[in-house]
CSV table of C-alpha atoms in Angstrom, one decimal:
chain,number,residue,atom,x,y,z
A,1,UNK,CA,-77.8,54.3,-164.8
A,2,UNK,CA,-81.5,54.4,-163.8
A,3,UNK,CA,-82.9,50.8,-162.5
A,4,UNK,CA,-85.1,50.3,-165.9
A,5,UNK,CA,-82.2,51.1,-167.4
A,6,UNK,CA,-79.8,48.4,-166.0
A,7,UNK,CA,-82.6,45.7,-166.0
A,8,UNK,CA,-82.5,46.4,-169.9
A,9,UNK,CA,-79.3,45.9,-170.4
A,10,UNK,CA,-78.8,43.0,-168.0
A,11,UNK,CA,-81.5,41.4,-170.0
A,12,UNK,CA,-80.1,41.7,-173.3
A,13,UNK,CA,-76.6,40.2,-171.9
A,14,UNK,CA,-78.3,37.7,-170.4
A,15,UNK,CA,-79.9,36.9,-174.3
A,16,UNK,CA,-77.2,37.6,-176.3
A,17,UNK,CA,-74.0,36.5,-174.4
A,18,UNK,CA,-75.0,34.0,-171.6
A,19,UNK,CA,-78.1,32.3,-173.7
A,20,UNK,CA,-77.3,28.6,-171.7
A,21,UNK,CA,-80.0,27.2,-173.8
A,22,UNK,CA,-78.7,28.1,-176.9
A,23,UNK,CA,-81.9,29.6,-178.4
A,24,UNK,CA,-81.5,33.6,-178.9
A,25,UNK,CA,-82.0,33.3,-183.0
A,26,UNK,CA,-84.9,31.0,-182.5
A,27,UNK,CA,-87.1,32.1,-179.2
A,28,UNK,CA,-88.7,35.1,-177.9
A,29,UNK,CA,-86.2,37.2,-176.5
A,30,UNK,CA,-88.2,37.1,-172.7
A,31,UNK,CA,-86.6,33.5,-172.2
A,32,UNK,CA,-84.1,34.8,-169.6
A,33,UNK,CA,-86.1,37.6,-168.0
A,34,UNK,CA,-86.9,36.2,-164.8
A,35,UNK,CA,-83.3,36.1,-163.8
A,36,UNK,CA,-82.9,39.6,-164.4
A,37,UNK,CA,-83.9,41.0,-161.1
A,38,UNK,CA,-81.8,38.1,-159.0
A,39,UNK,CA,-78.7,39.4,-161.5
A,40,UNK,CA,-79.8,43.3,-161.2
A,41,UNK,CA,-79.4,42.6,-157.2
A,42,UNK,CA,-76.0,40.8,-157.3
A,43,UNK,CA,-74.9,44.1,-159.1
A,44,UNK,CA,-76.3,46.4,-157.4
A,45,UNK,CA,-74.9,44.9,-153.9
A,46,UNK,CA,-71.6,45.0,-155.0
A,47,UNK,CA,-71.0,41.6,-155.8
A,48,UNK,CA,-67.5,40.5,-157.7
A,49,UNK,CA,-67.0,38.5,-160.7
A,50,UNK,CA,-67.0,35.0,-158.9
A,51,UNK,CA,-70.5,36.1,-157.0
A,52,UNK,CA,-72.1,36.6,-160.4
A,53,UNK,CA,-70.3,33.7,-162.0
A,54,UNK,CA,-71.6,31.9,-159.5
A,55,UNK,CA,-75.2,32.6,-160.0
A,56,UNK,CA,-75.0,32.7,-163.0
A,57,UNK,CA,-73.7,28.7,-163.0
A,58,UNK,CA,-76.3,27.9,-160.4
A,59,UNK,CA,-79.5,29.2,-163.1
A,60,UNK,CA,-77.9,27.1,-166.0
A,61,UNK,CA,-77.4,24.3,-163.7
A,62,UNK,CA,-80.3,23.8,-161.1
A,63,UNK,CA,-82.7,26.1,-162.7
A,64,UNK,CA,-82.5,25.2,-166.2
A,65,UNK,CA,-80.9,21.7,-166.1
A,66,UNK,CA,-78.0,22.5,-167.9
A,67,UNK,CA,-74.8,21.0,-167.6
A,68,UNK,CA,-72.9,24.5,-167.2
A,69,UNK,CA,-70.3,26.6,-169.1
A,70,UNK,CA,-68.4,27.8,-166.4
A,71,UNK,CA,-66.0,30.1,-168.6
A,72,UNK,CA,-69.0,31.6,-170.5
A,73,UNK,CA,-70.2,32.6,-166.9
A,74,UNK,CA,-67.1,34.3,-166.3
A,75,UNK,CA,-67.4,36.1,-169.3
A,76,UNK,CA,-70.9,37.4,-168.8
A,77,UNK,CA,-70.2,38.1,-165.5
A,78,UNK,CA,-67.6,40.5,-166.3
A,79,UNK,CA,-69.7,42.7,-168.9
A,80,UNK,CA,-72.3,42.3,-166.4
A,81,UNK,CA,-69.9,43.9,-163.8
A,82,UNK,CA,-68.6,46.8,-166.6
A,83,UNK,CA,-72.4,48.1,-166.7
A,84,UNK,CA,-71.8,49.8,-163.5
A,85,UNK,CA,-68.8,51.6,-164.9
């Protein structure tokens, strides 16, 4: 998959699945795009399940203030991981 490609499609994980905020039916759909490239680089290093998890936690937690869905991360992390299938 071409690198425009994958950011796409990271993007609208990131918007429909992982949404920490809770917004997806009520915001513009850019909300989550400045993680993209961080996520598009944990993929495309390689990274397991736990790595993207993992930074995944850290936006919802530091960056956006939330208190965290760590199973949700999982989750998202895992279809995250299938795009490179």
């Amino acid at each position: 998959m071409k690198k425009e490609q994958l950011y796409k499609q990271i993007d609208l994980i990131l918007w429909t699945e992982w949404d920490p905020i809770g917004i997806n039916n009520s915001a513009p759909n850019d909300e989550y795009r400045s993680y993209v490239p961080s996520v598009y680089d944990q993929l495309v290093g390689r990274t397991n399940a736990k790595g993207l998890s993992d930074l995944l936690f850290k936006f919802e937690t530091t960056n956006i203030g939330m208190p965290g869905n760590r199973e949700k991360c999982d989750m998202v992390a895992e279809k995250l991981l299938k795009l490179l299938d």
